[in-house]
Amino acid sequence: MELNEAILLMMTHLLPILFLTYMATDILLRNKRKTEHILLSLIAVCFILLFVEEYVRNQVPIEYSPILSALWLSSVGTIIPGLCFHFLIKFTGLYTKWPRFLYPYIFYVPLIFVILNIFTGANLTYTQDFFEVGIWKYPIYNMNYYIVMTIGTIIDFLYLIPLVIAKYRTKLEEQRAIYQQLIVGVWVAIILNIVLGFINYENMLPPYSYIYAGIVWCYFLRRIMKQHDFLNLYDKRYEKLFHLNPNAILLLDFKRIIHDANPAATQLLANLNLRQEQLFALLDDQLKEQLLSEKEIKDYALSISNNDVEVLLLVNADYILVDNQMHILLIFQDVTLQKQYQREIEFLAYHDALTRLPNRRLFTKQLEAAMETCRNEQQSLTLLLIDIDNFKRLNDTYGHQVGDELLQVTAQILQDAVKDTGDVARLGGMNLFFSYERYIPNS
């Protein structure tokens, strides 16, 4: 082989091998444990093997081309669709609807064919005839070749199905944009596969030049994975805010399984003496229905009680993507104390803070209502004004705390005496109590 031929072979095959190696390594190092990263790396490795096979095949004598093509090229080409479908089904989240005995094993059924083909010495694979032009060893473009290319193109079109389904199911614009980019990538790969695979570019392009469509496909896959990882990283920027937020925040899926809870949520569950899996059951039916229907929830008033502990909550909900799966983000604002304070303020507007009796404002309304009732029903009304003698001396001698206790005890005695037959009120700083009773005349 002359120097210019060696350089040409290096440009057409070694450079793609280096690029795909970088791509596979880059994706895998981003997350070695995530299934999508592993699958994408394996897809890139398969295309590396295709370029290595072509690099080797075009340097050895032509009589080795049929066996290399049947064992090496065909085996790797059979594995790639299964990996691609597995990646797409996993990435789009459609696998959640699949039975466990089917996913992901169905994608690797072709491996049985590959193993049998290897052990039978490629007897299961069509062995092509080749001819040599310069350094290249081209397959003969016969009927069997076009059948194989047509099947491969049909498989490429099938990649569009999970992507289109996922695109129209998702409600997130960012995710829809990612699926759209993958759809464009599939179309570009299909066009390249047709243009480079069905037309004979003898002595113009290397043999099996359609494998270059795999570089474009891997590029699109790597690009969308980087964007997807960036979105996940962007979400992680708010992890500290998640943990420091005073409101209870829960992340759960649509199977009602809680995947994460911030410290405020953990404390809320502890106060209610609840386990995480028990919380969803205590939500009212209307809220459950809205959550499972992905409806907007804003300032939804909710009361939760358990073991004589009751909390009043304002519920807000949003729906976010986590690991490419839709989750419910529940935010509980505990307004129990605020409601208690509000009720206390409303109570003190019409009641005395010390004795908890109605004040002058409420007493006036009660008295007017009682007088109107007595006039209409021809009943008598009894009013009783009570003053505590020497109250100032008591305060001066024993202190105001004792005076306050006396007022509280006196108020309780009067309430117990009147009960349901009348009302007791404190009319102000004069330490006066006013009582009235309604009597029905004897017949």
Tab-separated table of C-alpha atoms in Angstrom:
chain	number	residue	atom	x	y	z
A	1	MET	CA	0.000	0.000	0.000
A	2	GLU	CA	1.381	3.391	-1.003
A	3	LEU	CA	1.643	6.332	1.381
A	4	ASN	CA	-1.206	8.292	-0.177
A	5	GLU	CA	-3.486	5.230	0.071
A	6	ALA	CA	-2.551	4.724	3.726
A	7	ILE	CA	-3.322	8.388	4.458
A	8	LEU	CA	-6.654	8.113	2.633
A	9	LEU	CA	-7.598	5.015	4.628
A	10	MET	CA	-6.635	6.761	7.829
A	11	MET	CA	-8.762	9.808	6.958
A	12	THR	CA	-11.809	7.758	5.998
A	13	HIS	CA	-11.716	5.244	8.855
A	14	LEU	CA	-9.251	6.083	11.638
A	15	LEU	CA	-10.581	9.619	12.156
A	16	PRO	CA	-14.201	8.395	12.566
A	17	ILE	CA	-12.896	5.737	14.969
A	18	LEU	CA	-11.148	8.390	17.066
A	19	PHE	CA	-14.209	10.661	17.015
A	20	LEU	CA	-16.574	7.865	18.048
A	21	THR	CA	-14.143	6.732	20.762
A	22	TYR	CA	-14.104	10.232	22.201
A	23	MET	CA	-17.898	10.384	22.001
A	24	ALA	CA	-18.391	7.020	23.741
A	25	THR	CA	-15.915	7.906	26.485
A	26	ASP	CA	-17.360	11.379	27.029
A	27	ILE	CA	-20.936	10.108	27.413
A	28	LEU	CA	-19.992	7.211	29.683
A	29	LEU	CA	-17.868	9.354	32.002
A	30	ARG	CA	-20.771	11.750	32.493
A	31	ASN	CA	-22.721	9.079	34.317
A	32	LYS	CA	-21.399	5.517	34.458
A	33	ARG	CA	-24.475	4.194	36.249
A	34	LYS	CA	-27.250	5.624	34.138
A	35	THR	CA	-28.751	3.231	31.602
A	36	GLU	CA	-29.103	5.841	28.853
A	37	HIS	CA	-25.409	6.761	29.047
A	38	ILE	CA	-24.339	3.140	28.941
A	39	LEU	CA	-26.559	2.390	25.944
A	40	LEU	CA	-25.389	5.443	24.025
A	41	SER	CA	-21.768	4.487	24.670
A	42	LEU	CA	-22.453	0.950	23.423
A	43	ILE	CA	-24.074	2.325	20.250
A	44	ALA	CA	-20.960	4.395	19.586
A	45	VAL	CA	-18.759	1.344	20.276
A	46	CYS	CA	-20.746	-0.673	17.708
A	47	PHE	CA	-20.132	1.953	15.047
A	48	ILE	CA	-16.462	1.949	16.035
A	49	LEU	CA	-16.431	-1.801	15.359
A	50	LEU	CA	-18.002	-1.207	11.933
A	51	PHE	CA	-15.262	1.249	10.974
A	52	VAL	CA	-12.578	-1.052	12.376
A	53	GLU	CA	-13.975	-3.918	10.306
A	54	GLU	CA	-13.891	-1.817	7.153
A	55	TYR	CA	-10.395	-0.582	7.959
A	56	VAL	CA	-9.185	-4.153	8.333
A	57	ARG	CA	-11.156	-5.575	5.401
A	58	ASN	CA	-9.799	-3.046	2.936
A	59	GLN	CA	-6.205	-3.916	3.888
A	60	VAL	CA	-6.394	-7.706	3.692
A	61	PRO	CA	-6.810	-9.732	0.486
A	62	ILE	CA	-10.273	-9.617	-1.117
A	63	GLU	CA	-10.948	-13.306	-0.430
A	64	TYR	CA	-11.403	-12.405	3.260
A	65	SER	CA	-14.103	-9.824	2.527
A	66	PRO	CA	-17.091	-12.255	2.468
A	67	ILE	CA	-16.305	-13.849	5.836
A	68	LEU	CA	-15.457	-10.524	7.500
A	69	SER	CA	-18.642	-8.979	6.160
A	70	ALA	CA	-20.809	-11.932	7.185
A	71	LEU	CA	-19.374	-12.453	10.664
A	72	TRP	CA	-18.224	-9.039	11.741
A	73	LEU	CA	-20.177	-6.398	9.799
A	74	SER	CA	-23.493	-8.276	9.844
A	75	SER	CA	-23.245	-9.228	13.541
A	76	VAL	CA	-22.581	-5.685	14.696
A	77	GLY	CA	-25.235	-4.313	12.340
A	78	THR	CA	-27.757	-6.728	13.841
A	79	ILE	CA	-27.003	-5.567	17.387
A	80	ILE	CA	-27.255	-1.800	16.733
A	81	PRO	CA	-31.081	-1.581	16.222
A	82	GLY	CA	-31.744	-3.340	19.530
A	83	LEU	CA	-29.466	-0.919	21.379
A	84	CYS	CA	-31.050	2.070	19.641
A	85	PHE	CA	-34.606	0.953	20.434
A	86	HIS	CA	-33.634	0.235	24.038
A	87	PHE	CA	-32.130	3.705	24.339
A	88	LEU	CA	-35.176	5.429	22.819
A	89	ILE	CA	-37.723	3.509	24.883
A	90	LYS	CA	-35.735	4.157	28.062
A	91	PHE	CA	-35.050	7.809	27.279
A	92	THR	CA	-38.680	8.594	26.420
A	93	GLY	CA	-39.976	6.762	29.503
A	94	LEU	CA	-42.296	4.548	27.459
A	95	TYR	CA	-40.813	1.461	29.120
A	96	THR	CA	-42.947	2.074	32.233
A	97	LYS	CA	-45.970	0.679	30.393
A	98	TRP	CA	-44.153	-2.473	29.310
A	99	PRO	CA	-44.410	-5.771	31.233
A	100	ARG	CA	-41.239	-6.786	33.046
A	101	PHE	CA	-40.822	-10.023	31.131
A	102	LEU	CA	-40.691	-8.012	27.881
A	103	TYR	CA	-38.534	-5.020	28.755
A	104	PRO	CA	-35.629	-4.840	27.973
A	105	TYR	CA	-35.105	-8.441	26.864
A	106	ILE	CA	-37.030	-8.109	23.606
A	107	PHE	CA	-34.385	-5.745	22.226
A	108	TYR	CA	-31.677	-8.398	22.508
A	109	VAL	CA	-33.444	-11.331	20.895
A	110	PRO	CA	-31.318	-10.736	17.727
A	111	LEU	CA	-28.266	-11.714	19.795
A	112	ILE	CA	-29.433	-15.322	19.466
A	113	PHE	CA	-29.159	-15.003	15.686
A	114	VAL	CA	-25.705	-13.412	16.017
A	115	ILE	CA	-24.427	-16.227	18.233
A	116	LEU	CA	-25.806	-18.924	15.933
A	117	ASN	CA	-24.352	-17.158	12.912
A	118	ILE	CA	-20.899	-17.078	14.517
A	119	PHE	CA	-20.969	-20.729	15.535
A	120	THR	CA	-22.194	-21.853	12.099
A	121	GLY	CA	-19.431	-19.966	10.342
A	122	ALA	CA	-21.737	-17.326	8.867
A	123	ASN	CA	-24.016	-19.872	7.209
A	124	LEU	CA	-27.065	-17.881	8.420
A	125	THR	CA	-25.926	-14.673	6.756
A	126	TYR	CA	-25.923	-13.882	3.090
A	127	THR	CA	-22.324	-13.873	1.834
A	128	GLN	CA	-21.776	-11.058	-0.643
A	129	ASP	CA	-19.518	-11.030	-3.671
A	130	PHE	CA	-16.894	-8.318	-3.854
A	131	PHE	CA	-14.792	-6.643	-6.484
A	132	GLU	CA	-11.686	-4.514	-6.038
A	133	VAL	CA	-11.113	-0.974	-7.264
A	134	GLY	CA	-7.854	0.551	-6.065
A	135	ILE	CA	-7.598	0.081	-2.315
A	136	TRP	CA	-11.349	-0.412	-1.939
A	137	LYS	CA	-13.185	-3.717	-2.015
A	138	TYR	CA	-16.815	-3.042	-2.949
A	139	PRO	CA	-19.787	-5.377	-2.519
A	140	ILE	CA	-21.805	-6.183	-5.602
A	141	TYR	CA	-25.060	-4.245	-5.557
A	142	ASN	CA	-27.463	-7.102	-6.305
A	143	MET	CA	-31.039	-7.856	-5.213
A	144	ASN	CA	-29.999	-9.332	-1.850
A	145	TYR	CA	-27.956	-6.228	-1.068
A	146	TYR	CA	-30.926	-3.927	-1.736
A	147	ILE	CA	-33.222	-6.132	0.344
A	148	VAL	CA	-30.873	-5.833	3.304
A	149	MET	CA	-30.597	-2.057	2.806
A	150	THR	CA	-34.395	-1.726	2.568
A	151	ILE	CA	-34.898	-3.641	5.837
A	152	GLY	CA	-32.324	-1.400	7.537
A	153	THR	CA	-34.096	1.726	6.273
A	154	ILE	CA	-37.468	0.467	7.504
A	155	ILE	CA	-35.936	-0.114	10.935
A	156	ASP	CA	-34.635	3.477	10.871
A	157	PHE	CA	-38.173	4.725	10.209
A	158	LEU	CA	-39.424	2.713	13.201
A	159	TYR	CA	-37.175	4.810	15.456
A	160	LEU	CA	-39.578	7.684	14.825
A	161	ILE	CA	-42.532	5.945	16.489
A	162	PRO	CA	-41.457	6.196	20.181
A	163	LEU	CA	-40.109	9.704	19.613
A	164	VAL	CA	-43.347	11.000	18.091
A	165	ILE	CA	-45.424	9.353	20.821
A	166	ALA	CA	-43.238	10.829	23.555
A	167	LYS	CA	-43.221	14.263	21.931
A	168	TYR	CA	-47.009	14.556	21.914
A	169	ARG	CA	-47.395	13.093	25.386
A	170	THR	CA	-45.059	15.415	27.200
A	171	LYS	CA	-46.270	18.778	28.484
A	172	LEU	CA	-42.804	20.245	28.987
A	173	GLU	CA	-41.444	22.461	26.237
A	174	GLU	CA	-37.821	21.607	27.047
A	175	GLN	CA	-38.499	17.898	26.714
A	176	ARG	CA	-40.530	18.397	23.547
A	177	ALA	CA	-37.592	20.280	22.011
A	178	ILE	CA	-35.238	17.406	22.834
A	179	TYR	CA	-37.547	14.874	21.191
A	180	GLN	CA	-37.835	17.123	18.147
A	181	GLN	CA	-34.049	17.192	17.795
A	182	LEU	CA	-33.933	13.409	17.971
A	183	ILE	CA	-36.626	13.182	15.285
A	184	VAL	CA	-34.556	15.466	13.060
A	185	GLY	CA	-31.527	13.276	13.760
A	186	VAL	CA	-33.422	10.164	12.683
A	187	TRP	CA	-34.538	11.830	9.462
A	188	VAL	CA	-31.007	12.990	8.662
A	189	ALA	CA	-29.689	9.466	9.319
A	190	ILE	CA	-32.427	7.965	7.092
A	191	ILE	CA	-31.640	10.335	4.234
A	192	LEU	CA	-27.907	9.660	4.498
A	193	ASN	CA	-28.579	5.928	4.721
A	194	ILE	CA	-30.628	6.038	1.496
A	195	VAL	CA	-28.265	8.345	-0.393
A	196	LEU	CA	-25.078	6.533	0.653
A	197	GLY	CA	-26.481	2.999	0.747
A	198	PHE	CA	-28.652	2.669	-2.345
A	199	ILE	CA	-26.402	4.475	-4.822
A	200	ASN	CA	-23.147	2.926	-6.036
A	201	TYR	CA	-20.311	5.430	-5.615
A	202	GLU	CA	-17.660	3.162	-7.064
A	203	ASN	CA	-14.175	4.624	-6.628
A	204	MET	CA	-15.712	7.861	-5.281
A	205	LEU	CA	-16.564	6.858	-1.703
A	206	PRO	CA	-15.399	3.971	0.510
A	207	PRO	CA	-17.442	0.729	0.529
A	208	TYR	CA	-20.470	0.629	2.834
A	209	SER	CA	-20.335	4.402	3.074
A	210	TYR	CA	-23.807	4.383	4.679
A	211	ILE	CA	-22.116	3.605	7.992
A	212	TYR	CA	-21.131	7.284	8.063
A	213	ALA	CA	-24.793	7.985	8.807
A	214	GLY	CA	-24.061	6.327	12.154
A	215	ILE	CA	-21.653	9.142	13.015
A	216	VAL	CA	-24.417	11.684	12.458
A	217	TRP	CA	-26.859	9.592	14.504
A	218	CYS	CA	-24.392	9.254	17.373
A	219	TYR	CA	-23.713	12.995	17.200
A	220	PHE	CA	-27.425	13.796	17.610
A	221	LEU	CA	-27.710	11.305	20.471
A	222	ARG	CA	-24.717	12.799	22.258
A	223	ARG	CA	-26.031	16.318	21.717
A	224	ILE	CA	-29.456	15.678	23.213
A	225	MET	CA	-27.931	13.730	26.113
A	226	LYS	CA	-25.742	16.714	26.957
A	227	GLN	CA	-28.793	18.980	26.884
A	228	HIS	CA	-30.740	16.521	29.008
A	229	ASP	CA	-27.876	16.295	31.507
A	230	PHE	CA	-27.692	20.088	31.565
A	231	LEU	CA	-31.383	20.301	32.453
A	232	ASN	CA	-30.826	17.846	35.285
A	233	LEU	CA	-27.777	19.832	36.423
A	234	TYR	CA	-29.827	23.028	36.229
A	235	ASP	CA	-32.387	21.469	38.540
A	236	LYS	CA	-29.642	20.449	40.958
A	237	ARG	CA	-28.612	24.081	41.331
A	238	TYR	CA	-31.755	24.533	43.398
A	239	GLU	CA	-31.033	21.602	45.673
A	240	LYS	CA	-29.901	23.893	48.513
A	241	LEU	CA	-33.057	25.994	48.128
A	242	PHE	CA	-35.048	22.759	48.261
A	243	HIS	CA	-33.485	21.776	51.585
A	244	LEU	CA	-33.602	25.250	53.154
A	245	ASN	CA	-37.179	26.044	52.160
A	246	PRO	CA	-39.384	26.413	55.284
A	247	ASN	CA	-42.325	24.948	53.387
A	248	ALA	CA	-42.720	21.187	53.173
A	249	ILE	CA	-41.780	19.972	49.678
A	250	LEU	CA	-42.403	16.446	48.455
A	251	LEU	CA	-41.464	14.846	45.153
A	252	LEU	CA	-43.599	11.867	44.180
A	253	ASP	CA	-44.399	9.940	41.042
A	254	PHE	CA	-47.804	9.047	39.654
A	255	LYS	CA	-47.664	5.712	41.460
A	256	ARG	CA	-47.891	7.823	44.654
A	257	ILE	CA	-44.381	6.857	45.721
A	258	ILE	CA	-42.488	9.687	47.432
A	259	HIS	CA	-38.955	9.946	46.043
A	260	ASP	CA	-37.705	12.931	47.981
A	261	ALA	CA	-38.730	15.153	50.873
A	262	ASN	CA	-37.015	18.215	52.269
A	263	PRO	CA	-36.402	18.594	56.041
A	264	ALA	CA	-39.575	20.672	56.486
A	265	ALA	CA	-41.632	17.865	54.935
A	266	THR	CA	-39.931	15.292	57.123
A	267	GLN	CA	-40.771	17.391	60.194
A	268	LEU	CA	-44.377	17.783	59.078
A	269	LEU	CA	-44.768	14.027	58.704
A	270	ALA	CA	-43.136	13.506	62.110
A	271	ASN	CA	-45.536	15.968	63.750
A	272	LEU	CA	-48.459	14.046	62.291
A	273	ASN	CA	-46.837	10.736	63.221
A	274	LEU	CA	-47.088	9.618	59.592
A	275	ARG	CA	-44.899	7.550	57.326
A	276	GLN	CA	-44.271	8.949	53.874
A	277	GLU	CA	-46.414	6.365	52.122
A	278	GLN	CA	-49.409	7.299	54.343
A	279	LEU	CA	-49.596	10.960	53.386
A	280	PHE	CA	-51.257	10.645	49.980
A	281	ALA	CA	-54.125	8.626	51.484
A	282	LEU	CA	-54.988	11.537	53.820
A	283	LEU	CA	-55.454	14.012	50.971
A	284	ASP	CA	-59.066	14.676	50.050
A	285	ASP	CA	-60.502	13.088	46.918
A	286	GLN	CA	-60.740	16.338	44.983
A	287	LEU	CA	-57.063	17.117	45.508
A	288	LYS	CA	-56.034	13.571	44.562
A	289	GLU	CA	-58.019	13.755	41.339
A	290	GLN	CA	-56.470	17.098	40.385
A	291	LEU	CA	-52.961	15.842	41.083
A	292	LEU	CA	-53.326	12.660	39.064
A	293	SER	CA	-54.867	14.690	36.224
A	294	GLU	CA	-51.877	17.075	36.237
A	295	LYS	CA	-54.125	20.077	36.882
A	296	GLU	CA	-52.804	23.345	38.230
A	297	ILE	CA	-53.112	23.590	41.998
A	298	LYS	CA	-52.576	26.885	43.762
A	299	ASP	CA	-53.319	27.764	47.391
A	300	TYR	CA	-55.579	24.760	47.892
A	301	ALA	CA	-56.813	24.759	51.511
A	302	LEU	CA	-56.384	21.385	53.168
A	303	SER	CA	-56.839	20.099	56.703
A	304	ILE	CA	-54.981	16.934	57.733
A	305	SER	CA	-55.451	15.261	61.089
A	306	ASN	CA	-53.945	12.156	62.608
A	307	ASN	CA	-53.793	10.981	66.228
A	308	ASP	CA	-55.538	14.127	67.524
A	309	VAL	CA	-53.020	16.333	65.708
A	310	GLU	CA	-54.495	18.638	63.079
A	311	VAL	CA	-52.671	20.944	60.704
A	312	LEU	CA	-54.048	23.438	58.232
A	313	LEU	CA	-52.163	23.570	54.949
A	314	LEU	CA	-52.094	25.548	51.748
A	315	VAL	CA	-51.176	23.222	48.904
A	316	ASN	CA	-49.442	24.189	45.668
A	317	ALA	CA	-48.409	21.671	43.043
A	318	ASP	CA	-46.336	21.589	39.894
A	319	TYR	CA	-45.249	18.832	37.529
A	320	ILE	CA	-41.580	18.438	36.687
A	321	LEU	CA	-39.331	16.061	34.807
A	322	VAL	CA	-36.947	13.939	36.878
A	323	ASP	CA	-34.851	11.271	35.156
A	324	ASN	CA	-37.031	11.834	32.108
A	325	GLN	CA	-40.167	10.857	34.074
A	326	MET	CA	-42.990	13.191	35.050
A	327	HIS	CA	-43.226	13.727	38.810
A	328	ILE	CA	-45.490	15.727	41.115
A	329	LEU	CA	-43.887	18.495	43.148
A	330	LEU	CA	-46.075	19.125	46.194
A	331	ILE	CA	-45.528	22.198	48.353
A	332	PHE	CA	-47.294	22.372	51.713
A	333	GLN	CA	-47.398	25.658	53.573
A	334	ASP	CA	-48.322	25.062	57.200
A	335	VAL	CA	-50.719	27.861	58.136
A	336	THR	CA	-51.940	26.300	61.382
A	337	LEU	CA	-50.359	28.982	63.568
A	338	GLN	CA	-51.390	31.762	61.194
A	339	LYS	CA	-54.985	30.535	61.311
A	340	GLN	CA	-54.821	30.321	65.087
A	341	TYR	CA	-53.440	33.858	65.253
A	342	GLN	CA	-56.107	35.043	62.834
A	343	ARG	CA	-58.857	33.418	64.877
A	344	GLU	CA	-57.359	34.920	68.030
A	345	ILE	CA	-57.300	38.398	66.493
A	346	GLU	CA	-60.883	37.999	65.346
A	347	PHE	CA	-61.818	36.752	68.822
A	348	LEU	CA	-60.103	39.642	70.611
A	349	ALA	CA	-61.944	42.143	68.448
A	350	TYR	CA	-65.121	41.180	70.330
A	351	HIS	CA	-63.799	39.653	73.560
A	352	ASP	CA	-61.787	40.674	76.579
A	353	ALA	CA	-58.241	39.286	76.421
A	354	LEU	CA	-58.022	38.498	80.141
A	355	THR	CA	-61.398	36.964	80.961
A	356	ARG	CA	-62.262	35.777	77.419
A	357	LEU	CA	-65.719	37.321	77.948
A	358	PRO	CA	-67.510	39.404	75.292
A	359	ASN	CA	-66.340	43.042	75.368
A	360	ARG	CA	-68.433	46.196	75.211
A	361	ARG	CA	-68.778	46.028	71.389
A	362	LEU	CA	-70.096	42.462	71.308
A	363	PHE	CA	-72.200	43.014	74.434
A	364	THR	CA	-73.953	45.954	72.783
A	365	LYS	CA	-74.894	43.775	69.797
A	366	GLN	CA	-76.009	40.934	72.039
A	367	LEU	CA	-78.105	43.273	74.185
A	368	GLU	CA	-79.822	44.846	71.178
A	369	ALA	CA	-80.607	41.405	69.764
A	370	ALA	CA	-81.945	40.214	73.142
A	371	MET	CA	-84.146	43.289	73.565
A	372	GLU	CA	-85.580	42.835	70.064
A	373	THR	CA	-86.296	39.154	70.786
A	374	CYS	CA	-88.031	40.000	74.078
A	375	ARG	CA	-90.208	42.633	72.404
A	376	ASN	CA	-91.266	40.280	69.634
A	377	GLU	CA	-91.927	37.341	71.947
A	378	GLN	CA	-93.277	39.416	74.871
A	379	GLN	CA	-90.616	38.183	77.261
A	380	SER	CA	-88.994	39.922	80.193
A	381	LEU	CA	-85.316	40.803	80.249
A	382	THR	CA	-83.179	40.922	83.406
A	383	LEU	CA	-79.971	42.968	83.501
A	384	LEU	CA	-77.443	42.596	86.300
A	385	LEU	CA	-74.446	44.881	86.817
A	386	ILE	CA	-71.694	43.582	89.085
A	387	ASP	CA	-68.772	45.489	90.543
A	388	ILE	CA	-65.995	44.044	92.687
A	389	ASP	CA	-65.542	46.083	95.853
A	390	ASN	CA	-62.099	47.200	96.979
A	391	PHE	CA	-60.507	45.827	93.818
A	392	LYS	CA	-57.861	48.563	93.731
A	393	ARG	CA	-56.807	47.730	97.294
A	394	LEU	CA	-56.457	44.075	96.280
A	395	ASN	CA	-54.166	45.038	93.406
A	396	ASP	CA	-52.107	47.346	95.586
A	397	THR	CA	-51.761	44.758	98.369
A	398	TYR	CA	-51.205	41.507	96.471
A	399	GLY	CA	-50.234	42.691	93.019
A	400	HIS	CA	-51.926	42.869	89.647
A	401	GLN	CA	-51.390	39.194	88.934
A	402	VAL	CA	-53.648	38.255	91.842
A	403	GLY	CA	-56.177	40.838	90.652
A	404	ASP	CA	-56.144	39.282	87.171
A	405	GLU	CA	-56.681	35.828	88.641
A	406	LEU	CA	-59.642	37.119	90.636
A	407	LEU	CA	-61.212	38.570	87.507
A	408	GLN	CA	-60.749	35.275	85.668
A	409	VAL	CA	-62.262	33.241	88.508
A	410	THR	CA	-65.185	35.654	88.808
A	411	ALA	CA	-65.829	35.436	85.061
A	412	GLN	CA	-65.859	31.650	85.224
A	413	ILE	CA	-68.277	31.663	88.203
A	414	LEU	CA	-70.670	33.973	86.361
A	415	GLN	CA	-70.498	31.900	83.166
A	416	ASP	CA	-71.229	28.732	85.108
A	417	ALA	CA	-74.161	30.419	86.837
A	418	VAL	CA	-75.718	31.819	83.672
A	419	LYS	CA	-74.929	28.928	81.334
A	420	ASP	CA	-77.400	28.885	78.424
A	421	THR	CA	-79.956	31.239	79.994
A	422	GLY	CA	-78.021	34.442	79.440
A	423	ASP	CA	-74.724	36.094	78.626
A	424	VAL	CA	-71.869	37.580	80.627
A	425	ALA	CA	-69.644	40.405	79.383
A	426	ARG	CA	-66.837	42.591	80.706
A	427	LEU	CA	-67.462	46.247	80.019
A	428	GLY	CA	-63.898	47.517	80.330
A	429	GLY	CA	-61.327	48.739	82.777
A	430	MET	CA	-63.928	49.433	85.478
A	431	ASN	CA	-63.876	45.709	86.194
A	432	LEU	CA	-67.632	45.547	85.768
A	433	PHE	CA	-69.500	42.444	84.676
A	434	PHE	CA	-72.863	42.695	83.056
A	435	SER	CA	-75.312	39.820	82.959
A	436	TYR	CA	-78.771	39.572	81.521
A	437	GLU	CA	-81.257	36.745	81.522
A	438	ARG	CA	-84.335	36.109	79.454
A	439	TYR	CA	-87.399	34.604	81.162
A	440	ILE	CA	-90.509	33.152	79.603
A	441	PRO	CA	-93.565	34.266	81.616
A	442	ASN	CA	-95.493	31.581	83.424
A	443	SER	CA	-98.670	30.567	81.646
